[in-house]
Amino acid sequence: MQITIEKKPYASLEREAIVTPVFEADDPIQGRVAELDQLLGGLLKKLATSGELTGKNLEFTLLHAPTGLKASRLLLVGAGKREQFNGATLRKLAGAALRSLKGKSVRNFAFLAGGTLPVVEGAQALAEGFIAADFETDKYKTDKKEKKIETISLVGFPEGEFSAAEKGLAAGRVIAEALNFTRDLVNEPSNKLTPRILAEKAEAMANEAGLAVDILDDKKIAELKMGALLSVAQGSVEPPRMIVVTYTPANAKPGAPVIGLVGKAVTFDTGGISIKPADGMEKMKYDMAGGATMLGAIRALAALKPNVKVICVVPSTENMPGGKAQKPGDIQTAMSGKTIEVLNTDAEGRLILADAITYAKQLGVTHIVDAATLTGAIVVALANVNVGVFGSNQEFTDKLLASAKAAGEKMWQLPMDDEYREFIKGSFADIQNIGSGKGGGSITGAWFIREFAGDTPWIHLDIAGTAWNDDAKPWLAKGPTGVALRTLVHLVQTY
Ligand code: BES
Ligand code: ZN
Ligand code: ZN
């Protein structure tokens, strides 16, 4: 799909459709829409008067053969109130317009941009919205939809702002393509994406993006005494991998921060001996979304070239029951030397993150963000709306929350009082992998990981509720969302 900045006036463009946002107001016929209304001989005014055109968020009005335009259709999309309009609204609007037109077999359209947001931000949001919306999860369908959007023209940017629009478009493209790279990994079923295959894909991505890569195999993992990762992997015939991808900026200052992006990549979580119920278990192929998000983020950063070093560490394994699987009550020794009582083999994400964090610290990271589909409890707390945020350092956590806001991703911080730490004190080892108290499951999970981060400023993102869309949205296909990637890219870029 091609997206280009079009300099010609929109009325002269021969396209299968022209799309324009309409803001919600007592009189929605204003500015660009008033201009279009004139071309259409007052038709839009009539629609507004009859209440059919209000500008309410994602209201769609499709007109054929619009007079005064060379395009064959005019699609008006409600943009909501102007005061509430931002990058997130524009992304959704753009995505929804694309998916709606694609459904009608439209192959090319122009989007009336400009005049809504600052130019760079607007062009970036449009590129992100279109490219993310174009992603389909039909990879394994033999009868694929023939429908395809071939070209999109962004028209209406003020003269003198074309290069700013190109800049926003380029950044948006990098980020959205990285997002789709992540979503494609997350969508892969576990028979097509084992830890070894994930490592191969990460290596190929790193080579293509010009990033350094190091894959630790099961032998090396054992040599390094990553006992927590190995304990999860021992039940599977598929060997684990620890994937390390590094971005080094051209002129890193000595003593500058090094950001560690650590992501859980359990390619399938059966629960192990503490096996999960059959109903819905198929979804546990997305238990590697945290790792995929970190790999996507560093892929984008390789192109955006921020001035900060980033080390991405992704522990990957299956969590299977079997004759060799670990059992409840087993005591394991993590790479850090801490002993862990595994009371529930389904709380495996924190185990593999423990060793990944120890290893990231050994590699020299000064700040850590981890992302993981860690707990079902986060869905109870925040539903499928907010990412759960936990942090050991408020200044660092505030930075991440500010990035989430700027990137338009919903995230909510949860408390980490010392009282919760008591819940994971071990009876027979240093710590236990589930809380002994009732409730607070996401917080005890976070506390477990924090034990391994120690004094290194650390943030944990629980994306179990937000990494997967159970239903398609007008702007996004059903399935993987790529949540947190845009926030992380923003965080590194502004560090
Ligand atoms: N992968 C799951 C968490 C999960 C649940 C992800 C729902 C996506 C959707 C994780 O490994 C897990 O099983 N966690 C347990 C922890 C419990 C045993 C303390 C859970 O949430 O039930
Ligand atoms: Zn589990
Ligand atoms: Zn899991």
Short mmCIF file of C-alpha atoms and ligand atoms in Angstrom, two decimals:
data_model
loop_
_atom_site.label_atom_id
_atom_site.label_comp_id
_atom_site.label_asym_id
_atom_site.label_seq_id
_atom_site.Cartn_x
_atom_site.Cartn_y
_atom_site.Cartn_z
CA MET A 1 0.00 0.00 0.00
CA GLN A 2 1.39 3.35 -1.08
CA ILE A 3 0.75 6.57 0.84
CA THR A 4 1.83 9.83 -0.76
CA ILE A 5 1.45 13.54 -0.12
CA GLU A 6 -0.64 15.06 -2.95
CA LYS A 7 -0.08 18.69 -3.83
CA LYS A 8 -2.89 19.14 -6.37
CA PRO A 9 -6.25 20.59 -5.27
CA TYR A 10 -8.56 17.85 -4.00
CA ALA A 11 -11.47 18.68 -6.28
CA SER A 12 -9.35 17.76 -9.32
CA LEU A 13 -8.30 14.31 -8.05
CA GLU A 14 -9.63 11.31 -9.92
CA ARG A 15 -9.97 8.76 -7.16
CA GLU A 16 -12.46 6.09 -6.20
CA ALA A 17 -13.18 8.11 -3.05
CA ILE A 18 -12.35 11.25 -1.13
CA VAL A 19 -12.56 11.09 2.66
CA THR A 20 -13.07 14.06 4.93
CA PRO A 21 -13.49 14.37 8.69
CA VAL A 22 -16.54 16.28 9.93
CA PHE A 23 -16.44 17.84 13.38
CA GLU A 24 -19.42 17.57 15.70
CA ALA A 25 -21.04 20.95 16.34
CA ASP A 26 -24.47 22.58 16.32
CA ASP A 27 -23.64 23.35 12.71
CA PRO A 28 -21.19 20.75 11.36
CA ILE A 29 -21.04 22.54 7.98
CA GLN A 30 -17.90 24.56 8.58
CA GLY A 31 -14.50 25.12 6.99
CA ARG A 32 -13.62 22.36 4.51
CA VAL A 33 -17.06 20.80 4.87
CA ALA A 34 -18.73 24.12 4.01
CA GLU A 35 -16.49 24.30 0.93
CA LEU A 36 -17.61 20.80 -0.09
CA ASP A 37 -21.23 21.76 0.60
CA GLN A 38 -20.91 24.57 -1.93
CA LEU A 39 -19.54 22.18 -4.55
CA LEU A 40 -22.42 19.82 -3.79
CA GLY A 41 -25.03 22.56 -4.11
CA GLY A 42 -26.09 22.58 -0.45
CA LEU A 43 -26.59 18.81 -0.12
CA LEU A 44 -24.52 18.52 3.07
CA LYS A 45 -26.47 21.32 4.71
CA LYS A 46 -29.66 19.37 3.98
CA LEU A 47 -28.20 16.22 5.52
CA ALA A 48 -27.17 18.22 8.59
CA THR A 49 -30.62 19.76 8.93
CA SER A 50 -32.29 16.36 8.75
CA GLY A 51 -29.91 15.11 11.46
CA GLU A 52 -28.19 12.60 9.17
CA LEU A 53 -24.86 14.42 9.28
CA THR A 54 -23.83 15.38 12.81
CA GLY A 55 -20.06 14.78 13.00
CA LYS A 56 -20.50 12.33 15.89
CA ASN A 57 -17.46 10.08 16.34
CA LEU A 58 -17.16 7.56 13.49
CA GLU A 59 -20.51 8.43 11.91
CA PHE A 60 -20.21 7.43 8.24
CA THR A 61 -21.97 9.18 5.35
CA LEU A 62 -21.14 7.91 1.87
CA LEU A 63 -22.22 9.88 -1.19
CA HIS A 64 -21.80 8.67 -4.76
CA ALA A 65 -21.02 10.83 -7.80
CA PRO A 66 -20.48 14.04 -5.80
CA THR A 67 -20.90 17.07 -8.05
CA GLY A 68 -17.93 19.39 -8.28
CA LEU A 69 -15.47 16.59 -7.45
CA LYS A 70 -13.60 14.32 -9.87
CA ALA A 71 -13.69 11.52 -7.31
CA SER A 72 -16.45 8.93 -7.59
CA ARG A 73 -17.40 8.93 -3.91
CA LEU A 74 -17.30 11.30 -0.96
CA LEU A 75 -17.02 9.69 2.45
CA LEU A 76 -17.72 11.96 5.41
CA VAL A 77 -16.49 10.56 8.72
CA GLY A 78 -17.58 11.97 12.08
CA ALA A 79 -14.58 13.26 14.05
CA GLY A 80 -16.36 14.13 17.30
CA LYS A 81 -15.92 17.45 19.08
CA ARG A 82 -12.99 19.56 17.91
CA GLU A 83 -11.81 20.19 21.50
CA GLN A 84 -11.45 16.44 22.08
CA PHE A 85 -9.77 15.70 18.77
CA ASN A 86 -6.20 14.34 18.98
CA GLY A 87 -3.77 11.91 17.36
CA ALA A 88 -5.63 8.91 18.74
CA THR A 89 -8.96 10.09 17.29
CA LEU A 90 -7.37 10.78 13.91
CA ARG A 91 -5.70 7.34 13.84
CA LYS A 92 -8.98 5.61 14.55
CA LEU A 93 -10.89 7.75 12.06
CA ALA A 94 -8.32 7.08 9.33
CA GLY A 95 -8.27 3.36 10.10
CA ALA A 96 -12.05 3.08 10.15
CA ALA A 97 -12.31 4.93 6.83
CA LEU A 98 -9.79 2.57 5.25
CA ARG A 99 -11.50 -0.58 6.50
CA SER A 100 -14.89 0.68 5.40
CA LEU A 101 -13.71 1.56 1.88
CA LYS A 102 -11.72 -1.66 1.58
CA GLY A 103 -14.91 -3.55 2.37
CA LYS A 104 -16.51 -1.82 -0.58
CA SER A 105 -13.64 -2.91 -2.88
CA VAL A 106 -12.33 0.64 -3.26
CA ARG A 107 -8.67 0.50 -4.34
CA ASN A 108 -7.55 4.10 -4.00
CA PHE A 109 -8.69 7.18 -2.16
CA ALA A 110 -7.62 10.64 -1.11
CA PHE A 111 -7.85 11.82 2.47
CA LEU A 112 -8.49 15.49 3.14
CA ALA A 113 -5.79 16.14 5.70
CA GLY A 114 -4.50 19.37 7.12
CA GLY A 115 -6.26 21.80 9.38
CA THR A 116 -6.96 19.28 12.13
CA LEU A 117 -3.68 18.75 14.00
CA PRO A 118 -0.14 20.14 13.68
CA VAL A 119 1.19 18.87 10.32
CA VAL A 120 3.88 16.40 11.47
CA GLU A 121 1.61 14.90 14.12
CA GLY A 122 -1.34 14.74 11.73
CA ALA A 123 0.56 13.04 8.90
CA GLN A 124 2.10 10.58 11.35
CA ALA A 125 -1.27 9.70 12.88
CA LEU A 126 -2.77 9.18 9.42
CA ALA A 127 0.05 6.87 8.30
CA GLU A 128 -0.18 4.90 11.54
CA GLY A 129 -3.96 4.66 11.34
CA PHE A 130 -4.00 3.50 7.71
CA ILE A 131 -1.16 0.97 7.93
CA ALA A 132 -2.37 -0.59 11.19
CA ALA A 133 -5.92 -0.80 9.80
CA ASP A 134 -4.73 -2.47 6.62
CA PHE A 135 -3.29 -5.43 8.59
CA GLU A 136 -5.40 -8.57 8.20
CA THR A 137 -5.22 -11.81 10.11
CA ASP A 138 -5.99 -13.97 7.07
CA LYS A 139 -2.44 -15.28 6.59
CA TYR A 140 -3.52 -18.91 6.84
CA LYS A 141 -6.76 -18.59 4.88
CA THR A 142 -6.47 -20.13 1.45
CA ASP A 143 -9.44 -18.14 0.20
CA LYS A 144 -8.07 -14.65 0.82
CA LYS A 145 -10.05 -11.49 0.37
CA GLU A 146 -9.18 -10.00 -3.00
CA LYS A 147 -9.88 -6.53 -1.66
CA LYS A 148 -6.83 -4.31 -1.43
CA ILE A 149 -6.18 -0.61 -0.98
CA GLU A 150 -3.39 0.22 -3.41
CA THR A 151 -2.80 3.95 -2.95
CA ILE A 152 -3.80 6.68 -0.53
CA SER A 153 -3.15 10.36 -1.22
CA LEU A 154 -2.98 12.79 1.67
CA VAL A 155 -4.27 16.03 0.27
CA GLY A 156 -4.89 19.50 1.68
CA PHE A 157 -1.71 20.21 3.65
CA PRO A 158 -0.89 23.91 3.40
CA GLU A 159 1.84 24.85 0.90
CA GLY A 160 5.17 25.19 2.66
CA GLU A 161 4.23 22.31 4.96
CA PHE A 162 4.76 19.50 2.48
CA SER A 163 8.16 18.53 3.84
CA ALA A 164 6.77 18.50 7.39
CA ALA A 165 4.00 16.22 6.15
CA GLU A 166 6.59 13.92 4.51
CA LYS A 167 8.46 13.76 7.79
CA GLY A 168 5.37 12.79 9.77
CA LEU A 169 4.39 10.27 7.12
CA ALA A 170 7.83 8.62 7.22
CA ALA A 171 7.82 8.32 11.02
CA GLY A 172 4.26 6.98 11.01
CA ARG A 173 5.19 4.40 8.42
CA VAL A 174 8.18 3.14 10.44
CA ILE A 175 6.11 2.84 13.61
CA ALA A 176 3.08 1.21 12.01
CA GLU A 177 5.18 -1.28 10.06
CA ALA A 178 6.93 -2.23 13.30
CA LEU A 179 3.51 -2.54 14.94
CA ASN A 180 2.35 -4.90 12.20
CA PHE A 181 5.60 -6.90 12.52
CA THR A 182 4.71 -7.37 16.21
CA ARG A 183 1.08 -8.21 15.43
CA ASP A 184 2.10 -10.77 12.85
CA LEU A 185 4.31 -12.54 15.41
CA VAL A 186 1.56 -12.43 18.04
CA ASN A 187 -0.96 -13.87 15.61
CA GLU A 188 1.21 -16.89 14.77
CA PRO A 189 -0.10 -20.12 16.26
CA SER A 190 2.31 -22.02 18.50
CA ASN A 191 3.00 -24.73 15.91
CA LYS A 192 4.28 -22.03 13.55
CA LEU A 193 6.12 -20.03 16.19
CA THR A 194 8.26 -22.01 18.62
CA PRO A 195 11.00 -20.30 20.67
CA ARG A 196 13.52 -21.39 18.02
CA ILE A 197 11.45 -19.90 15.20
CA LEU A 198 10.89 -16.69 17.15
CA ALA A 199 14.66 -16.42 17.61
CA GLU A 200 15.21 -16.95 13.87
CA LYS A 201 12.67 -14.26 13.05
CA ALA A 202 14.25 -11.86 15.55
CA GLU A 203 17.66 -12.53 14.04
CA ALA A 204 16.39 -11.89 10.50
CA MET A 205 14.71 -8.67 11.65
CA ALA A 206 17.88 -7.50 13.42
CA ASN A 207 20.05 -8.21 10.39
CA GLU A 208 17.66 -6.34 8.13
CA ALA A 209 17.41 -3.39 10.51
CA GLY A 210 21.16 -3.19 11.17
CA LEU A 211 20.89 -4.22 14.83
CA ALA A 212 23.27 -6.46 16.75
CA VAL A 213 21.77 -9.79 17.76
CA ASP A 214 22.76 -12.62 20.08
CA ILE A 215 20.68 -15.76 20.50
CA LEU A 216 21.41 -17.84 23.60
CA ASP A 217 20.48 -21.49 23.02
CA ASP A 218 19.52 -24.02 25.69
CA LYS A 219 23.15 -24.98 26.26
CA LYS A 220 24.24 -21.40 26.85
CA ILE A 221 21.16 -20.77 29.01
CA ALA A 222 22.18 -23.73 31.18
CA GLU A 223 25.80 -22.53 31.31
CA LEU A 224 24.61 -19.16 32.57
CA LYS A 225 22.53 -20.96 35.22
CA MET A 226 19.23 -19.42 34.19
CA GLY A 227 17.40 -21.86 36.41
CA ALA A 228 14.08 -20.02 36.40
CA LEU A 229 13.80 -19.97 32.60
CA LEU A 230 14.98 -23.59 32.39
CA SER A 231 12.40 -24.70 34.95
CA VAL A 232 9.58 -23.50 32.70
CA ALA A 233 11.20 -24.94 29.57
CA GLN A 234 11.94 -28.39 31.01
CA GLY A 235 8.41 -29.66 30.37
CA SER A 236 8.62 -29.06 26.63
CA VAL A 237 10.40 -30.85 23.82
CA GLU A 238 11.03 -27.41 22.29
CA PRO A 239 14.23 -25.87 23.70
CA PRO A 240 14.12 -22.31 25.09
CA ARG A 241 15.93 -19.31 23.67
CA MET A 242 17.08 -16.01 25.15
CA ILE A 243 16.97 -13.40 22.40
CA VAL A 244 19.12 -10.29 22.73
CA VAL A 245 18.90 -7.45 20.20
CA THR A 246 20.92 -4.27 20.70
CA TYR A 247 20.61 -0.78 19.24
CA THR A 248 23.68 1.41 19.71
CA PRO A 249 23.39 5.06 18.66
CA ALA A 250 26.15 6.67 16.62
CA ASN A 251 27.16 9.16 19.30
CA ALA A 252 26.14 7.73 22.65
CA LYS A 253 27.42 9.88 25.48
CA PRO A 254 29.52 8.06 28.06
CA GLY A 255 27.50 7.46 31.20
CA ALA A 256 24.23 7.94 29.32
CA PRO A 257 21.29 5.72 30.27
CA VAL A 258 20.94 2.30 28.64
CA ILE A 259 17.34 1.20 28.38
CA GLY A 260 16.47 -2.47 28.72
CA LEU A 261 13.30 -3.64 26.98
CA VAL A 262 12.44 -7.05 28.39
CA GLY A 263 9.46 -8.98 27.02
CA LYS A 264 7.80 -12.25 28.01
CA ALA A 265 7.64 -14.65 25.08
CA VAL A 266 5.88 -17.85 26.12
CA THR A 267 4.97 -19.18 22.68
CA PHE A 268 2.26 -21.30 24.29
CA ASP A 269 1.07 -21.34 27.88
CA THR A 270 -0.85 -24.48 28.80
CA GLY A 271 -0.27 -23.66 32.46
CA GLY A 272 2.07 -26.65 32.78
CA ILE A 273 1.15 -29.18 35.50
CA SER A 274 -1.13 -26.48 37.00
CA ILE A 275 -2.94 -26.86 33.69
CA LYS A 276 -5.42 -24.29 32.38
CA PRO A 277 -9.04 -25.13 31.53
CA ALA A 278 -9.61 -26.11 27.88
CA ASP A 279 -12.09 -23.32 27.23
CA GLY A 280 -10.24 -20.45 25.58
CA MET A 281 -6.82 -22.07 25.95
CA GLU A 282 -6.16 -21.51 22.24
CA LYS A 283 -5.67 -17.84 23.03
CA MET A 284 -2.51 -18.65 24.97
CA LYS A 285 -0.57 -18.45 21.69
CA TYR A 286 -0.50 -14.72 22.40
CA ASP A 287 1.46 -15.22 25.61
CA MET A 288 4.53 -14.03 23.70
CA ALA A 289 3.06 -10.58 23.00
CA GLY A 290 5.40 -8.82 25.44
CA GLY A 291 8.46 -10.16 23.65
CA ALA A 292 7.01 -9.40 20.23
CA THR A 293 6.27 -5.84 21.35
CA MET A 294 9.85 -5.28 22.46
CA LEU A 295 11.21 -6.70 19.20
CA GLY A 296 8.86 -4.44 17.24
CA ALA A 297 9.84 -1.42 19.32
CA ILE A 298 13.56 -1.91 18.72
CA ARG A 299 12.87 -2.49 15.01
CA ALA A 300 11.21 0.94 14.86
CA LEU A 301 14.00 2.53 16.91
CA ALA A 302 16.63 1.20 14.49
CA ALA A 303 15.04 3.40 11.82
CA LEU A 304 14.19 6.39 14.00
CA LYS A 305 17.74 6.51 15.42
CA PRO A 306 17.31 8.07 18.88
CA ASN A 307 20.45 8.95 20.81
CA VAL A 308 19.96 6.30 23.49
CA LYS A 309 21.31 2.76 23.67
CA VAL A 310 18.62 0.11 23.91
CA ILE A 311 19.02 -3.57 24.74
CA CYS A 312 16.05 -5.81 24.07
CA VAL A 313 16.02 -9.09 26.01
CA VAL A 314 13.34 -11.65 25.20
CA PRO A 315 13.19 -14.95 27.09
CA SER A 316 11.23 -17.50 25.08
CA THR A 317 9.86 -20.93 25.95
CA GLU A 318 6.75 -23.06 25.88
CA ASN A 319 4.97 -23.87 29.14
CA MET A 320 3.93 -27.51 28.85
CA PRO A 321 2.91 -30.37 31.13
CA GLY A 322 4.84 -33.61 30.63
CA GLY A 323 6.97 -36.20 32.34
CA LYS A 324 9.82 -33.76 32.73
CA ALA A 325 7.72 -30.72 33.64
CA GLN A 326 8.29 -28.92 36.91
CA LYS A 327 5.72 -29.60 39.59
CA PRO A 328 4.05 -27.42 42.22
CA GLY A 329 6.33 -27.18 45.22
CA ASP A 330 9.53 -27.51 43.20
CA ILE A 331 12.29 -25.16 44.27
CA GLN A 332 14.39 -23.53 41.56
CA THR A 333 17.48 -21.34 41.69
CA ALA A 334 17.33 -18.29 39.42
CA MET A 335 20.38 -16.86 37.66
CA SER A 336 20.62 -14.21 40.38
CA GLY A 337 21.03 -16.94 42.99
CA LYS A 338 17.63 -16.36 44.58
CA THR A 339 15.64 -19.51 45.29
CA ILE A 340 12.04 -19.74 44.15
CA GLU A 341 9.26 -22.00 45.34
CA VAL A 342 7.07 -22.72 42.32
CA LEU A 343 3.63 -23.06 43.89
CA ASN A 344 1.81 -22.74 40.59
CA THR A 345 3.45 -23.70 37.30
CA ASP A 346 1.02 -21.39 35.47
CA ALA A 347 2.73 -18.34 37.00
CA GLU A 348 5.60 -18.93 34.57
CA GLY A 349 5.96 -15.49 32.99
CA ARG A 350 7.55 -14.00 36.11
CA LEU A 351 10.01 -16.90 36.25
CA ILE A 352 11.39 -16.33 32.78
CA LEU A 353 11.40 -12.54 33.28
CA ALA A 354 13.45 -12.99 36.46
CA ASP A 355 16.38 -14.43 34.53
CA ALA A 356 15.93 -12.05 31.59
CA ILE A 357 16.17 -9.08 33.95
CA THR A 358 19.24 -10.48 35.73
CA TYR A 359 20.86 -10.96 32.33
CA ALA A 360 19.86 -7.48 31.09
CA LYS A 361 21.47 -5.97 34.17
CA GLN A 362 24.62 -7.98 33.48
CA LEU A 363 24.62 -6.49 29.97
CA GLY A 364 24.65 -3.01 31.48
CA VAL A 365 21.11 -1.65 31.33
CA THR A 366 20.47 1.26 33.69
CA HIS A 367 16.67 1.35 33.28
CA ILE A 368 14.29 -1.53 32.62
CA VAL A 369 10.82 -1.72 31.14
CA ASP A 370 9.24 -5.14 30.90
CA ALA A 371 6.06 -6.01 29.04
CA ALA A 372 4.20 -9.23 29.69
CA THR A 373 0.84 -10.91 29.34
CA LEU A 374 1.36 -11.68 33.00
CA THR A 375 -1.96 -12.05 34.80
CA GLY A 376 -5.63 -12.73 34.25
CA ALA A 377 -6.13 -10.52 37.31
CA ILE A 378 -5.24 -7.40 35.31
CA VAL A 379 -8.39 -8.01 33.25
CA VAL A 380 -10.42 -8.01 36.49
CA ALA A 381 -8.81 -4.71 37.54
CA LEU A 382 -8.72 -2.79 34.26
CA ALA A 383 -10.76 -4.87 31.76
CA ASN A 384 -9.53 -4.69 28.17
CA VAL A 385 -9.11 -0.94 28.34
CA ASN A 386 -5.93 0.03 30.21
CA VAL A 387 -2.47 -1.49 30.36
CA GLY A 388 -1.49 -2.07 34.00
CA VAL A 389 1.61 -0.07 34.96
CA PHE A 390 3.85 -0.86 37.95
CA GLY A 391 7.07 0.91 38.82
CA SER A 392 9.87 1.06 41.36
CA ASN A 393 10.88 4.64 40.56
CA GLN A 394 8.19 7.29 40.24
CA GLU A 395 10.23 9.68 38.10
CA PHE A 396 10.84 6.98 35.51
CA THR A 397 7.24 5.76 35.74
CA ASP A 398 5.95 9.31 35.23
CA LYS A 399 8.02 9.55 32.07
CA LEU A 400 6.45 6.38 30.74
CA LEU A 401 2.94 7.57 31.64
CA ALA A 402 3.62 10.86 29.83
CA SER A 403 4.75 8.90 26.77
CA ALA A 404 1.60 6.77 26.92
CA LYS A 405 -0.46 9.94 26.94
CA ALA A 406 1.45 11.42 24.03
CA ALA A 407 1.16 8.18 22.06
CA GLY A 408 -2.56 7.94 22.85
CA GLU A 409 -2.33 4.57 24.62
CA LYS A 410 -4.37 4.02 27.76
CA MET A 411 -2.25 2.97 30.73
CA TRP A 412 -2.99 3.06 34.44
CA GLN A 413 -0.57 2.82 37.34
CA LEU A 414 -1.30 0.39 40.16
CA PRO A 415 0.15 0.54 43.69
CA MET A 416 3.20 -1.39 44.89
CA ASP A 417 3.06 -0.90 48.66
CA ASP A 418 5.47 -2.98 50.73
CA GLU A 419 2.51 -4.86 52.22
CA TYR A 420 2.06 -6.70 48.93
CA ARG A 421 5.66 -7.85 48.98
CA GLU A 422 4.84 -9.93 52.07
CA PHE A 423 2.47 -11.99 49.91
CA ILE A 424 5.36 -13.62 48.03
CA LYS A 425 7.66 -14.38 50.97
CA GLY A 426 8.59 -18.04 50.64
CA SER A 427 7.99 -20.71 53.26
CA PHE A 428 10.75 -23.01 52.05
CA ALA A 429 12.70 -20.78 49.64
CA ASP A 430 13.49 -17.04 49.29
CA ILE A 431 10.30 -16.25 47.42
CA GLN A 432 7.28 -18.04 46.00
CA ASN A 433 5.87 -17.47 42.55
CA ILE A 434 2.27 -16.75 43.61
CA GLY A 435 0.83 -14.59 46.37
CA SER A 436 -0.36 -16.23 49.58
CA GLY A 437 -2.90 -13.50 50.31
CA LYS A 438 -6.23 -13.23 48.57
CA GLY A 439 -6.45 -10.85 45.63
CA GLY A 440 -3.95 -8.40 44.22
CA GLY A 441 -2.73 -11.00 41.73
CA SER A 442 -1.28 -8.50 39.27
CA ILE A 443 0.54 -6.63 42.04
CA THR A 444 2.14 -9.74 43.54
CA GLY A 445 3.21 -10.73 40.01
CA ALA A 446 4.83 -7.32 39.62
CA TRP A 447 6.51 -7.59 43.03
CA PHE A 448 8.02 -10.92 42.07
CA ILE A 449 9.65 -9.37 38.99
CA ARG A 450 10.77 -6.32 40.98
CA GLU A 451 12.74 -8.58 43.32
CA PHE A 452 15.08 -9.25 40.39
CA ALA A 453 15.25 -5.66 39.12
CA GLY A 454 16.47 -4.59 42.57
CA ASP A 455 17.73 -1.01 42.62
CA THR A 456 17.66 -0.57 38.86
CA PRO A 457 14.72 1.73 37.97
CA TRP A 458 12.11 -0.62 36.60
CA ILE A 459 8.63 -0.53 35.08
CA HIS A 460 6.37 -3.49 34.43
CA LEU A 461 3.55 -3.36 31.89
CA ASP A 462 0.87 -6.03 32.28
CA ILE A 463 -0.64 -6.30 28.80
CA ALA A 464 -2.68 -9.49 29.36
CA GLY A 465 -5.94 -7.56 28.92
CA THR A 466 -4.92 -5.31 26.06
CA ALA A 467 -2.62 -7.23 23.70
CA TRP A 468 -5.52 -9.04 22.05
CA ASN A 469 -8.82 -7.71 20.66
CA ASP A 470 -11.53 -10.37 20.98
CA ASP A 471 -13.67 -8.47 18.50
CA ALA A 472 -12.73 -6.51 15.42
CA LYS A 473 -12.91 -2.72 15.82
CA PRO A 474 -13.89 -0.45 12.94
CA TRP A 475 -10.21 0.61 12.74
CA LEU A 476 -8.48 -2.69 13.60
CA ALA A 477 -8.85 -6.37 12.73
CA LYS A 478 -9.72 -8.87 15.45
CA GLY A 479 -6.65 -10.23 17.25
CA PRO A 480 -3.28 -8.74 18.16
CA THR A 481 -3.15 -5.02 18.94
CA GLY A 482 0.59 -4.32 19.36
CA VAL A 483 -0.27 -2.30 22.47
CA ALA A 484 2.57 -0.45 24.27
CA LEU A 485 4.89 -0.37 21.25
CA ARG A 486 4.14 3.25 20.38
CA THR A 487 4.53 4.33 24.01
CA LEU A 488 7.91 2.60 24.31
CA VAL A 489 9.19 4.13 21.09
CA HIS A 490 8.09 7.56 22.34
CA LEU A 491 9.75 6.95 25.73
CA VAL A 492 13.10 6.07 24.17
CA GLN A 493 12.88 8.93 21.67
CA THR A 494 12.29 11.48 24.39
CA TYR A 495 14.79 10.08 26.89
N1 BES B 1 -0.31 -16.10 30.51
C1 BES B 1 -1.03 -16.06 31.71
C2 BES B 1 -1.79 -14.75 31.93
C3 BES B 1 -2.87 -14.41 30.97
C4 BES B 1 -4.19 -14.62 31.31
C5 BES B 1 -2.58 -13.83 29.76
C6 BES B 1 -5.19 -14.26 30.43
C7 BES B 1 -3.58 -13.48 28.89
C8 BES B 1 -4.88 -13.69 29.23
C9 BES B 1 -0.09 -16.24 32.90
O1 BES B 1 1.03 -17.00 32.66
C10 BES B 1 -0.89 -16.94 33.96
O2 BES B 1 -1.33 -18.01 33.72
N2 BES B 1 -1.06 -16.29 35.09
C11 BES B 1 -1.82 -16.83 36.15
C12 BES B 1 -1.13 -16.46 37.43
C13 BES B 1 -1.69 -17.15 38.65
C14 BES B 1 -1.41 -18.63 38.59
C15 BES B 1 -1.08 -16.53 39.88
C16 BES B 1 -3.23 -16.23 36.10
O3 BES B 1 -3.37 -15.07 35.78
O4 BES B 1 -4.15 -16.97 36.34
ZN ZN B 2 0.66 -19.09 32.90
ZN ZN B 3 1.70 -17.02 30.68
#
